[in-house]
Amino acid sequence: GDSVTQMEGPVTLSEEAFLTINCTYTATGYPSLFWYVQYPGEGLQLLLKATKADDKGSNKGFEATYRKETTSFHLEKGSVQVSDSAVYFCALGGSQGNLIFGKGTKLSVKP
Amino acid sequence: DTGVSQDPRHKITKRGQNVTFRCDPISEHNRLYWYRQTLGQGPEFLTYFQNEAQLEKSRLLSDRFSAERPKGSFSTLEIQRTEQGDSAMYLCASSASGGADTQYFGPGTRLTVL
């Protein structure tokens, strides 16, 4: 069945470092792909999405490109801030309209 | 737009008791989803509604679980004869429609079964 694999955490970076969180997926067809973020004490919220191959989603300095050939949707940010500390979830749109999530990657950014 | 709300935020119960959770989606959102999240895992899909119709149920939704959305607005999730393995965060989300539409999540109900 459809599934998402994302890099294990936790990831600890210094402020202004470059961030990459890897995400690969297995799916039939061409699902929409999402990154959700969960800040401490808050609910899940959409960070960005891409609905077809080669689309780039972007928001708050984060970017991810839908790569059909490598079945990947890696999350990147050029310069992280302390306020980016959170758990990041990669997800794909399932055939029933539900979301299929990865296990999440916890990011801690130190000043 | 007041967002998705869930009640209660926390529930502690004893094994064998029944519990019911409520979700109020964003008004005019047709789709409502229930997910379960355990520690260190991503949310797992349980079921969803299109208006008042329950269209899909995951195999995770055993016969002890039942969900309703009687008037196509709020939804309830009931767990009968709770077990310790039911301890988790139960998340509700809503979207205007399906496909790539953004799902907006509530804060969740944390269930602890003693």
GROMACS .gro file of C-alpha atoms in nm:
model
  225
    1GLY     CA    1   0.000   0.000   0.000
    2ASP     CA    2   0.088   0.366  -0.010
    3SER     CA    3   0.350   0.477   0.241
    4VAL     CA    4   0.585   0.758   0.336
    5THR     CA    5   0.937   0.726   0.473
    6GLN     CA    6   1.113   1.024   0.624
    7MET     CA    7   1.450   1.060   0.790
    8GLU     CA    8   1.475   0.972   1.153
    9GLY     CA    9   1.527   1.245   1.403
   10PRO     CA   10   1.598   1.424   1.612
   11VAL     CA   11   1.786   1.677   1.404
   12THR     CA   12   1.978   1.945   1.592
   13LEU     CA   13   2.111   2.249   1.407
   14SER     CA   14   2.258   2.583   1.493
   15GLU     CA   15   2.071   2.896   1.395
   16GLU     CA   16   2.126   2.997   1.030
   17ALA     CA   17   2.229   2.644   0.929
   18PHE     CA   18   2.092   2.476   0.616
   19LEU     CA   19   1.815   2.224   0.670
   20THR     CA   20   1.723   1.917   0.468
   21ILE     CA   21   1.469   1.660   0.584
   22ASN     CA   22   1.442   1.369   0.343
   23CYS     CA   23   1.108   1.221   0.245
   24THR     CA   24   1.037   0.943  -0.003
   25TYR     CA   25   0.707   0.784  -0.086
   26THR     CA   26   0.553   0.473  -0.237
   27ALA     CA   27   0.223   0.514  -0.413
   28THR     CA   28   0.021   0.408  -0.711
   29GLY     CA   29  -0.045   0.699  -0.940
   30TYR     CA   30   0.063   1.052  -0.865
   31PRO     CA   31  -0.060   1.163  -0.526
   32SER     CA   32  -0.046   1.513  -0.386
   33LEU     CA   33   0.239   1.561  -0.138
   34PHE     CA   34   0.241   1.767   0.179
   35TRP     CA   35   0.461   1.884   0.463
   36TYR     CA   36   0.286   1.948   0.792
   37VAL     CA   37   0.447   2.104   1.099
   38GLN     CA   38   0.363   2.070   1.465
   39TYR     CA   39   0.505   2.340   1.691
   40PRO     CA   40   0.535   2.263   2.062
   41GLY     CA   41   0.193   2.263   2.225
   42GLU     CA   42   0.009   2.328   1.900
   43GLY     CA   43  -0.187   2.127   1.645
   44LEU     CA   44  -0.073   2.010   1.304
   45GLN     CA   45  -0.069   2.278   1.038
   46LEU     CA   46   0.005   2.268   0.669
   47LEU     CA   47   0.347   2.405   0.581
   48LEU     CA   48   0.345   2.349   0.204
   49LYS     CA   49   0.214   2.118  -0.065
   50ALA     CA   50   0.265   2.013  -0.427
   51THR     CA   51   0.001   1.852  -0.642
   52LYS     CA   52   0.195   1.727  -0.946
   53ALA     CA   53   0.541   1.628  -1.060
   54ASP     CA   54   0.803   1.905  -1.068
   55ASP     CA   55   0.581   2.138  -0.864
   56LYS     CA   56   0.762   2.329  -0.592
   57GLY     CA   57   0.579   2.411  -0.273
   58SER     CA   58   0.711   2.695  -0.061
   59ASN     CA   59   0.619   2.881   0.257
   60LYS     CA   60   0.802   3.066   0.534
   61GLY     CA   61   1.137   3.008   0.361
   62PHE     CA   62   1.081   2.632   0.335
   63GLU     CA   63   1.072   2.460  -0.004
   64ALA     CA   64   1.008   2.110  -0.136
   65THR     CA   65   0.999   1.986  -0.495
   66TYR     CA   66   0.785   1.693  -0.611
   67ARG     CA   67   1.030   1.457  -0.780
   68LYS     CA   68   0.849   1.178  -0.960
   69GLU     CA   69   1.166   1.007  -1.085
   70THR     CA   70   1.305   0.964  -0.735
   71THR     CA   71   0.964   0.952  -0.559
   72SER     CA   72   1.088   1.217  -0.320
   73PHE     CA   73   0.968   1.541  -0.160
   74HIS     CA   74   1.259   1.662   0.051
   75LEU     CA   75   1.208   1.967   0.272
   76GLU     CA   76   1.475   2.239   0.265
   77LYS     CA   77   1.540   2.574   0.425
   78GLY     CA   78   1.845   2.785   0.367
   79SER     CA   79   1.876   2.940   0.713
   80VAL     CA   80   1.684   2.799   1.008
   81GLN     CA   81   1.576   2.998   1.311
   82VAL     CA   82   1.511   2.896   1.669
   83SER     CA   83   1.141   2.946   1.599
   84ASP     CA   84   1.155   2.664   1.340
   85SER     CA   85   1.199   2.409   1.619
   86ALA     CA   86   0.910   2.168   1.572
   87VAL     CA   87   0.816   1.823   1.445
   88TYR     CA   88   0.785   1.800   1.067
   89PHE     CA   89   0.564   1.541   0.895
   90CYS     CA   90   0.574   1.443   0.531
   91ALA     CA   91   0.243   1.312   0.395
   92LEU     CA   92   0.079   1.200   0.076
   93GLY     CA   93  -0.282   1.216  -0.032
   94GLY     CA   94  -0.435   0.869  -0.021
   95SER     CA   95  -0.687   0.733  -0.266
   96GLN     CA   96  -0.972   0.797  -0.021
   97GLY     CA   97  -0.872   1.160   0.029
   98ASN     CA   98  -0.707   1.080   0.360
   99LEU     CA   99  -0.349   1.172   0.440
  100ILE     CA  100  -0.079   0.908   0.487
  101PHE     CA  101   0.193   1.042   0.715
  102GLY     CA  102   0.554   0.960   0.783
  103LYS     CA  103   0.669   0.917   1.141
  104GLY     CA  104   0.782   1.276   1.178
  105THR     CA  105   1.122   1.440   1.225
  106LYS     CA  106   1.190   1.650   1.531
  107LEU     CA  107   1.400   1.957   1.462
  108SER     CA  108   1.575   2.151   1.735
  109VAL     CA  109   1.750   2.476   1.645
  110LYS     CA  110   2.002   2.613   1.895
  111PRO     CA  111   2.086   2.985   1.915
  112ASP     CA  112  -1.314   3.106   1.080
  113THR     CA  113  -1.259   2.975   1.430
  114GLY     CA  114  -1.070   2.664   1.326
  115VAL     CA  115  -1.136   2.302   1.413
  116SER     CA  116  -1.217   2.244   1.778
  117GLN     CA  117  -1.217   1.923   1.978
  118ASP     CA  118  -1.358   1.837   2.315
  119PRO     CA  119  -1.237   1.728   2.560
  120ARG     CA  120  -0.868   1.802   2.524
  121HIS     CA  121  -0.775   1.533   2.771
  122LYS     CA  122  -0.957   1.223   2.889
  123ILE     CA  123  -0.844   0.971   3.147
  124THR     CA  124  -1.055   0.660   3.181
  125LYS     CA  125  -1.037   0.311   3.321
  126ARG     CA  126  -1.012   0.006   3.104
  127GLY     CA  127  -1.354  -0.117   2.998
  128GLN     CA  128  -1.525   0.223   3.011
  129ASN     CA  129  -1.681   0.394   2.712
  130VAL     CA  130  -1.562   0.736   2.597
  131THR     CA  131  -1.693   0.984   2.342
  132PHE     CA  132  -1.506   1.267   2.174
  133ARG     CA  133  -1.650   1.558   1.981
  134CYS     CA  134  -1.513   1.747   1.682
  135ASP     CA  135  -1.647   2.074   1.542
  136PRO     CA  136  -1.505   2.134   1.195
  137ILE     CA  137  -1.463   2.464   1.018
  138SER     CA  138  -1.810   2.570   0.914
  139GLU     CA  139  -1.901   2.492   0.552
  140HIS     CA  140  -1.629   2.225   0.531
  141ASN     CA  141  -1.786   1.916   0.377
  142ARG     CA  142  -1.521   1.665   0.471
  143LEU     CA  143  -1.431   1.558   0.823
  144TYR     CA  144  -1.154   1.314   0.910
  145TRP     CA  145  -1.051   1.127   1.223
  146TYR     CA  146  -0.690   1.021   1.283
  147ARG     CA  147  -0.507   0.856   1.570
  148GLN     CA  148  -0.153   0.942   1.671
  149THR     CA  149   0.063   0.749   1.912
  150LEU     CA  150   0.392   0.868   2.059
  151GLY     CA  151   0.670   0.890   1.804
  152GLN     CA  152   0.443   0.813   1.511
  153GLY     CA  153   0.264   1.013   1.248
  154PRO     CA  154  -0.115   1.034   1.251
  155GLU     CA  155  -0.297   0.727   1.114
  156PHE     CA  156  -0.626   0.757   0.930
  157LEU     CA  157  -0.934   0.613   1.098
  158THR     CA  158  -1.238   0.730   0.901
  159TYR     CA  159  -1.389   1.021   0.712
  160PHE     CA  160  -1.723   1.179   0.631
  161GLN     CA  161  -1.850   1.364   0.329
  162ASN     CA  162  -2.128   1.569   0.483
  163GLU     CA  163  -2.319   1.317   0.696
  164ALA     CA  164  -2.210   1.008   0.502
  165GLN     CA  165  -1.928   0.796   0.640
  166LEU     CA  166  -1.742   0.701   0.323
  167GLU     CA  167  -1.435   0.514   0.436
  168LYS     CA  168  -1.315   0.327   0.743
  169SER     CA  169  -0.963   0.209   0.808
  170ARG     CA  170  -0.895  -0.144   0.927
  171LEU     CA  171  -0.765   0.028   1.242
  172LEU     CA  172  -1.125   0.110   1.328
  173SER     CA  173  -1.230  -0.200   1.517
  174ASP     CA  174  -1.595  -0.272   1.596
  175ARG     CA  175  -1.546  -0.103   1.935
  176PHE     CA  176  -1.511   0.229   1.753
  177SER     CA  177  -1.802   0.417   1.602
  178ALA     CA  178  -1.818   0.760   1.447
  179GLU     CA  179  -2.112   0.975   1.350
  180ARG     CA  180  -2.176   1.307   1.184
  181PRO     CA  181  -2.553   1.328   1.215
  182LYS     CA  182  -2.625   1.661   1.049
  183GLY     CA  183  -2.312   1.701   0.847
  184SER     CA  184  -2.168   1.944   1.100
  185PHE     CA  185  -2.000   1.821   1.419
  186SER     CA  186  -1.885   1.463   1.459
  187THR     CA  187  -1.847   1.224   1.750
  188LEU     CA  188  -1.609   0.934   1.793
  189GLU     CA  189  -1.704   0.674   2.052
  190ILE     CA  190  -1.482   0.400   2.183
  191GLN     CA  191  -1.657   0.122   2.371
  192ARG     CA  192  -1.488  -0.106   2.625
  193THR     CA  193  -1.163   0.088   2.612
  194GLU     CA  194  -0.834  -0.097   2.622
  195GLN     CA  195  -0.490   0.029   2.722
  196GLY     CA  196  -0.386   0.009   2.357
  197ASP     CA  197  -0.643   0.277   2.278
  198SER     CA  198  -0.432   0.535   2.460
  199ALA     CA  199  -0.336   0.790   2.196
  200MET     CA  200  -0.405   1.138   2.063
  201TYR     CA  201  -0.722   1.146   1.854
  202LEU     CA  202  -0.712   1.413   1.586
  203CYS     CA  203  -0.991   1.559   1.384
  204ALA     CA  204  -0.943   1.746   1.057
  205SER     CA  205  -1.174   1.909   0.805
  206SER     CA  206  -1.144   2.024   0.447
  207ALA     CA  207  -1.367   2.197   0.197
  208SER     CA  208  -1.352   1.893  -0.031
  209GLY     CA  209  -1.120   1.606  -0.104
  210GLY     CA  210  -0.818   1.567  -0.325
  211ALA     CA  211  -0.541   1.815  -0.259
  212ASP     CA  212  -0.756   2.045  -0.046
  213THR     CA  213  -0.583   2.144   0.273
  214GLN     CA  214  -0.691   1.951   0.580
  215TYR     CA  215  -0.712   2.171   0.888
  216PHE     CA  216  -0.643   1.990   1.211
  217GLY     CA  217  -0.784   2.042   1.556
  218PRO     CA  218  -0.573   2.034   1.872
  219GLY     CA  219  -0.661   1.673   1.943
  220THR     CA  220  -0.802   1.478   2.236
  221ARG     CA  221  -0.543   1.291   2.439
  222LEU     CA  222  -0.688   0.965   2.575
  223THR     CA  223  -0.523   0.777   2.856
  224VAL     CA  224  -0.665   0.437   2.947
  225LEU     CA  225  -0.555   0.313   3.288
   0.00000   0.00000   0.00000
